[in-house]
Coordinates of N, CA and C in Angstrom, one line a residue:
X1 N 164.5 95.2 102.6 CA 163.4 94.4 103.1 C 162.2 95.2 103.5
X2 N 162.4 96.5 104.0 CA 161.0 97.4 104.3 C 160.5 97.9 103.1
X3 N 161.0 98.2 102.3 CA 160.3 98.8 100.8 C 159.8 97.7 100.4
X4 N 159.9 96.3 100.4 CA 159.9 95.0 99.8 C 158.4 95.2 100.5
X5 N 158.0 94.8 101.7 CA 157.2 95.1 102.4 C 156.0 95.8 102.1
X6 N 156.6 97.2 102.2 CA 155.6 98.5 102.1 C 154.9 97.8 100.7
X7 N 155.5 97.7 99.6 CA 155.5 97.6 98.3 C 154.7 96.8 98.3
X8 N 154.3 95.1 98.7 CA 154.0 94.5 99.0 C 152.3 95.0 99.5
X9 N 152.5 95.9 100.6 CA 151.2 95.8 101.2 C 150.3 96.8 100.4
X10 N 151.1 97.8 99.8 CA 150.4 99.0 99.0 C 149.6 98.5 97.4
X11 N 150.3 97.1 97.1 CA 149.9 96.3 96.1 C 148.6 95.6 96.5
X12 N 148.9 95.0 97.9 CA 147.4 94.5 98.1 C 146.1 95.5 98.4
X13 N 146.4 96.3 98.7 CA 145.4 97.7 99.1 C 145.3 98.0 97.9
X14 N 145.8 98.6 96.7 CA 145.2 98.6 95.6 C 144.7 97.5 95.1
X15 N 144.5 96.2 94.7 CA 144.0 95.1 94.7 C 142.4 95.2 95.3
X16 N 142.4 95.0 96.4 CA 141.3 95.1 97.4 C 140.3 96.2 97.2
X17 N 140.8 97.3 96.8 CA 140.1 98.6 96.1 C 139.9 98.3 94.9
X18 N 140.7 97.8 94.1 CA 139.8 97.1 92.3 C 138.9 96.6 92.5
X19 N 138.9 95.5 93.5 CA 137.7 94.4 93.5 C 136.4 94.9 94.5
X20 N 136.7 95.5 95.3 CA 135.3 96.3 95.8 C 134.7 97.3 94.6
X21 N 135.5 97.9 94.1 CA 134.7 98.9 93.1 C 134.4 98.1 92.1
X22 N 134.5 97.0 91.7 CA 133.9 96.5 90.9 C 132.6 95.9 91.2
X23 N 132.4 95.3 92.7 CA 131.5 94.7 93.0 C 130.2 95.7 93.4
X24 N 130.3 96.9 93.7 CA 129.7 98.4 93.6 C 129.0 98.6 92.5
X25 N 129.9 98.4 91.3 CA 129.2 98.6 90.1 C 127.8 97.3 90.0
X26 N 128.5 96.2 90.1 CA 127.1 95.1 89.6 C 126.0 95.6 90.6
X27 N 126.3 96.2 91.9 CA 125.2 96.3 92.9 C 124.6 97.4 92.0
X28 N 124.6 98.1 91.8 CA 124.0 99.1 91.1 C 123.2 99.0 90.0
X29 N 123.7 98.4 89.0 CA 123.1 97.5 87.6 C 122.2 96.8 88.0
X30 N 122.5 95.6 89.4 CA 120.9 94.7 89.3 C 120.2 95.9 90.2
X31 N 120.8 96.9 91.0 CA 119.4 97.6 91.8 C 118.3 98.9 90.6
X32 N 119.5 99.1 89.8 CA 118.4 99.6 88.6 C 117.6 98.6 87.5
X33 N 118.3 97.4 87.7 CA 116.9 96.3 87.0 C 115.9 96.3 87.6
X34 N 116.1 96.0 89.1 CA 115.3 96.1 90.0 C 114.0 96.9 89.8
X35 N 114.5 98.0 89.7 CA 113.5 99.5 89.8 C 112.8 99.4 88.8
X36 N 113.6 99.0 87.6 CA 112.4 98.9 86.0 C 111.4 98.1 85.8
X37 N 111.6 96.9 86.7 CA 110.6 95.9 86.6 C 109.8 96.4 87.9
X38 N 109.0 97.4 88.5 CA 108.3 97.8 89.4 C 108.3 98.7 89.1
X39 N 108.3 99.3 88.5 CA 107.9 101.0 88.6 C 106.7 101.3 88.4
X40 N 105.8 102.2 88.8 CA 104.8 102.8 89.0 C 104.2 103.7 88.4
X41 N 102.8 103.6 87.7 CA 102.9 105.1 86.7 C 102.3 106.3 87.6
X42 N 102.5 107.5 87.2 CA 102.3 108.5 87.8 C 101.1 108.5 88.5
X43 N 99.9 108.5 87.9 CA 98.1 108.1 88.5 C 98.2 107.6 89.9
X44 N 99.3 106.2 89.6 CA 98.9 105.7 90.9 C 100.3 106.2 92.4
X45 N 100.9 107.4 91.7 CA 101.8 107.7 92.6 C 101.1 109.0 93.4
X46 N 100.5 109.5 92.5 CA 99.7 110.6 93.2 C 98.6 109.7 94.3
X47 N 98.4 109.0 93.7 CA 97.3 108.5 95.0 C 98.1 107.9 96.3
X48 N 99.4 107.2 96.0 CA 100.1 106.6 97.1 C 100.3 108.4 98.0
X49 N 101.1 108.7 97.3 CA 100.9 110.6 98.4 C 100.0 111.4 98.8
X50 N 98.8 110.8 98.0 CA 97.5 111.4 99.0 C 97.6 112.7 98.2
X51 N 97.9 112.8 96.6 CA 97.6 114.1 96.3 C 96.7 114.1 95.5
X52 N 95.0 114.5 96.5 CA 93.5 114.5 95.4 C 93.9 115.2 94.1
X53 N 94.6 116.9 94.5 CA 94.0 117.5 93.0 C 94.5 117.4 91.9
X54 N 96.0 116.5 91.9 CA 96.7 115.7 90.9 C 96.2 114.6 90.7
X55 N 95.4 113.8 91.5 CA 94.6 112.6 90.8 C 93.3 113.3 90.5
X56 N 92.6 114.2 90.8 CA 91.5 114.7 89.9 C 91.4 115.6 88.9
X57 N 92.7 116.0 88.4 CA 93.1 116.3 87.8 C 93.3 115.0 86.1
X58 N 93.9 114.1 86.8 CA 94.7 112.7 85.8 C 93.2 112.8 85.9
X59 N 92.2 112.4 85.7 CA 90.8 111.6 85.9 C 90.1 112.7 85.3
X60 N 90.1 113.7 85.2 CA 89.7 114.8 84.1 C 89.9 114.5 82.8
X61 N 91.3 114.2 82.8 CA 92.2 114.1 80.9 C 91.9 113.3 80.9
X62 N 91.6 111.7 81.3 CA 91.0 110.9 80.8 C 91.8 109.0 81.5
X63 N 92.4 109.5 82.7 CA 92.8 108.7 83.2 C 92.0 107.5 83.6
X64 N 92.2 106.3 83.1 CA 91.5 104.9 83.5 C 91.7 104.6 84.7
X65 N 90.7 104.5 85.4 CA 90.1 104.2 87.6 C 90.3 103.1 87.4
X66 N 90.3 102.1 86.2 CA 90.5 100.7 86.5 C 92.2 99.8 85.7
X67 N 93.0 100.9 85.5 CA 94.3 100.6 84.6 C 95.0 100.5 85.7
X68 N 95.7 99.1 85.9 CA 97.0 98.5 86.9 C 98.0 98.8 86.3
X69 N 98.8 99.3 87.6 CA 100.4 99.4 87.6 C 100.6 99.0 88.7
X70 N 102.0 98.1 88.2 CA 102.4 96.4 88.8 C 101.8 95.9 89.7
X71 N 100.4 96.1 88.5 CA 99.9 95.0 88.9 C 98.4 94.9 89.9
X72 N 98.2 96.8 90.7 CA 97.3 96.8 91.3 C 96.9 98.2 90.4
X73 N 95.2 97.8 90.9 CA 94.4 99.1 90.1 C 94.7 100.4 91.5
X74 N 93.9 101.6 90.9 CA 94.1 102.5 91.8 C 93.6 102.7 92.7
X75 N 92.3 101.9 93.1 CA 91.6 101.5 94.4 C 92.2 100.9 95.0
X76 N 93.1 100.1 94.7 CA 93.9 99.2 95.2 C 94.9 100.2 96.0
X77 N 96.0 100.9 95.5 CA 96.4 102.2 96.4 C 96.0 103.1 97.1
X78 N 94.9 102.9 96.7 CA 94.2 104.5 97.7 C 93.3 103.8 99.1
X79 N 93.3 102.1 98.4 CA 92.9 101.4 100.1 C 94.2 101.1 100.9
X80 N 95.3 101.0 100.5 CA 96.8 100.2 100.7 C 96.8 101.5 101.6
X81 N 97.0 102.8 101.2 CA 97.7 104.0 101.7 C 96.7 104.9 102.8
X82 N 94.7 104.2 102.4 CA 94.6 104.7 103.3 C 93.5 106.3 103.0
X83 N 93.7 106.5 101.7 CA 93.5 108.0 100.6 C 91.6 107.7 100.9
X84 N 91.3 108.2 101.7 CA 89.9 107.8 101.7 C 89.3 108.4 100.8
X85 N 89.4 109.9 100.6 CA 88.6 110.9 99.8 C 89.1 110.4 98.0
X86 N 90.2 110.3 98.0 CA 90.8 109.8 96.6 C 89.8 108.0 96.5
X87 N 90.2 107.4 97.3 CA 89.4 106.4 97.2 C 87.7 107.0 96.7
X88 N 87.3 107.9 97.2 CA 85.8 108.1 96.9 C 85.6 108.4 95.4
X89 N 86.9 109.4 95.7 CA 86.6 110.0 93.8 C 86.6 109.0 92.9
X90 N 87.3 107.7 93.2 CA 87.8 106.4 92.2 C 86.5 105.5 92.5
X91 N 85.4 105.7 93.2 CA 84.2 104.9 93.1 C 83.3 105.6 92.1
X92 N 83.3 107.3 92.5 CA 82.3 108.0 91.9 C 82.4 108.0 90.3
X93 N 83.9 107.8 89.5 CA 84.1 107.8 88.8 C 84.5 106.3 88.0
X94 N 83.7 105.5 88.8 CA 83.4 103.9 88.4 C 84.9 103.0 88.6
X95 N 85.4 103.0 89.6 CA 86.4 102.1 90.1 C 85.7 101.0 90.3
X96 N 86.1 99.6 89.7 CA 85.8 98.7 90.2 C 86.7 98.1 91.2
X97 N 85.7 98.0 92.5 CA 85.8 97.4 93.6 C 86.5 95.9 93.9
X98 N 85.9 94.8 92.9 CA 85.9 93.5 92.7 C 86.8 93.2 92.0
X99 N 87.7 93.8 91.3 CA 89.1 93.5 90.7 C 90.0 93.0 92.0
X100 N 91.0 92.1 91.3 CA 91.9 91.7 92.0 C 92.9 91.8 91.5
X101 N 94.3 91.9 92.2 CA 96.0 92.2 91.8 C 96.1 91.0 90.3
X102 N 97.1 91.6 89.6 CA 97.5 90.2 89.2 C 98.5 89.7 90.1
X103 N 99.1 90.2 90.5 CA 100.6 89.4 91.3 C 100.0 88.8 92.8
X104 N 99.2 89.0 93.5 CA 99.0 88.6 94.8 C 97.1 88.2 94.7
X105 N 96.6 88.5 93.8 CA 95.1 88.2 93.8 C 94.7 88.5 94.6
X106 N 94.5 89.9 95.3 CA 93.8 90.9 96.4 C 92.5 91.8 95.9
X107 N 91.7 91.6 96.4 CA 91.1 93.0 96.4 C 91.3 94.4 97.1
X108 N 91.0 95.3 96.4 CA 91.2 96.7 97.1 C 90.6 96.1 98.8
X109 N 89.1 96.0 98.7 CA 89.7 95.3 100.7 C 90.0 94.9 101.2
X110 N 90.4 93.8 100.7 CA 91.9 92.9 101.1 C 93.2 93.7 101.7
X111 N 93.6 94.5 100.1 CA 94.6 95.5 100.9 C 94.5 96.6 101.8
X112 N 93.5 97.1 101.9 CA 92.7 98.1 103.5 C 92.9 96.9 104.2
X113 N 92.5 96.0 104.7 CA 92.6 94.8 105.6 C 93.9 95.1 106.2
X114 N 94.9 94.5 105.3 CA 96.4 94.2 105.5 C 96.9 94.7 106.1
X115 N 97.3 96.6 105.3 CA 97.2 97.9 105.8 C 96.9 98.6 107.0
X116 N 96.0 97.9 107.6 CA 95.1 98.8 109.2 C 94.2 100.0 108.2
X117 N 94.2 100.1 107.1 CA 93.2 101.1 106.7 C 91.6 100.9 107.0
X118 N 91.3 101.2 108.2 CA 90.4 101.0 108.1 C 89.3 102.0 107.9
X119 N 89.5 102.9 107.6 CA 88.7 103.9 107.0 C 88.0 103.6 105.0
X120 N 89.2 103.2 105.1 CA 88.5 103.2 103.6 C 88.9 101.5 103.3
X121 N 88.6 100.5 104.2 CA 87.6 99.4 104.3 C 86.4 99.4 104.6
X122 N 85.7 100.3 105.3 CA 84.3 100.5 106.0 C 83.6 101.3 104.4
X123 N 84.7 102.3 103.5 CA 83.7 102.8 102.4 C 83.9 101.5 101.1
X124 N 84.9 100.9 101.4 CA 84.6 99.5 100.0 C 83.6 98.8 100.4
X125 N 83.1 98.5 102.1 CA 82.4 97.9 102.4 C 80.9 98.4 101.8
X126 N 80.9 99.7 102.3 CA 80.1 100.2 102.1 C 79.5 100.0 100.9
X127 N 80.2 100.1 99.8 CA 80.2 100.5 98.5 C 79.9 99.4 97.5
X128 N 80.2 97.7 98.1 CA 79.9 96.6 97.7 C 78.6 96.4 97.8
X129 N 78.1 96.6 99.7 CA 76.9 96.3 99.4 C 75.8 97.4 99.2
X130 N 76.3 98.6 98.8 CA 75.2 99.3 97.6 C 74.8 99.2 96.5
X131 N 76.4 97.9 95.7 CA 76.1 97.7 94.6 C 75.3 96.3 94.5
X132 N 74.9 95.9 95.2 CA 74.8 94.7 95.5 C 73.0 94.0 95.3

């Protein structure tokens, strides 16, 4: 009766361990779909970290100030994150201001707004009505 038992319970505990490691795996599969459909291109990852001389650098070789990745241009990051000086370089080198997201229809001051950035809402401010 006790081996009946043991036998018994050591069957369900492997059981229980098949079916978690299976459900492990799908978590993993949809969190790397996940990741493919948002990924970010480099241009605008340097600007989310606040690294000028790798974004003045990209903007040398010939990187586009106004090319969205998912979905927001690079003013759009550099107002989100706050990159005031990176934000400057992406005006001087003709960032447009008046673009909006495709996914959310924001402007770069919209997302300074959102953010608390307010440093580099006062230079889009600025910067609007110079063009203006």
């Amino acid at each position: 009766m006790k081996k009946t038992i043991i036998t018994t319970a050591l069957a369900v505990c492997v059981a229980v361990v098949s079916v978690n490691a299976s459900s492990a795996t799908s978590t993993i599969q949809s969190n790397s779909t996940y990741e493919y459909f948002f990924k970010v291109n480099s241009f605008c990852v340097s600007i989310a970290k606040g690294d000028f001389e790798t974004v003045k650098k990209l903007i040398e070789r010939g990187a586009d100030v106004n090319e969205r990745s998912n979905g927001m241009t690079p003013a759009m990051y550099a107002a989100k994150f706050n990159r005031t000086e990176i934000l400057k370089l992406l005006i001087d080198k003709g960032a447009n201001l008046k673009l909006r997201s495709t996914n959310k229809n924001y402007t770069a001051a919209k997302y300074a707004e959102l953010h608390g950035a307010h440093e580099a809402a006062a230079i889009i401010k600025q910067n609007l009505k110079r063009k203006k």
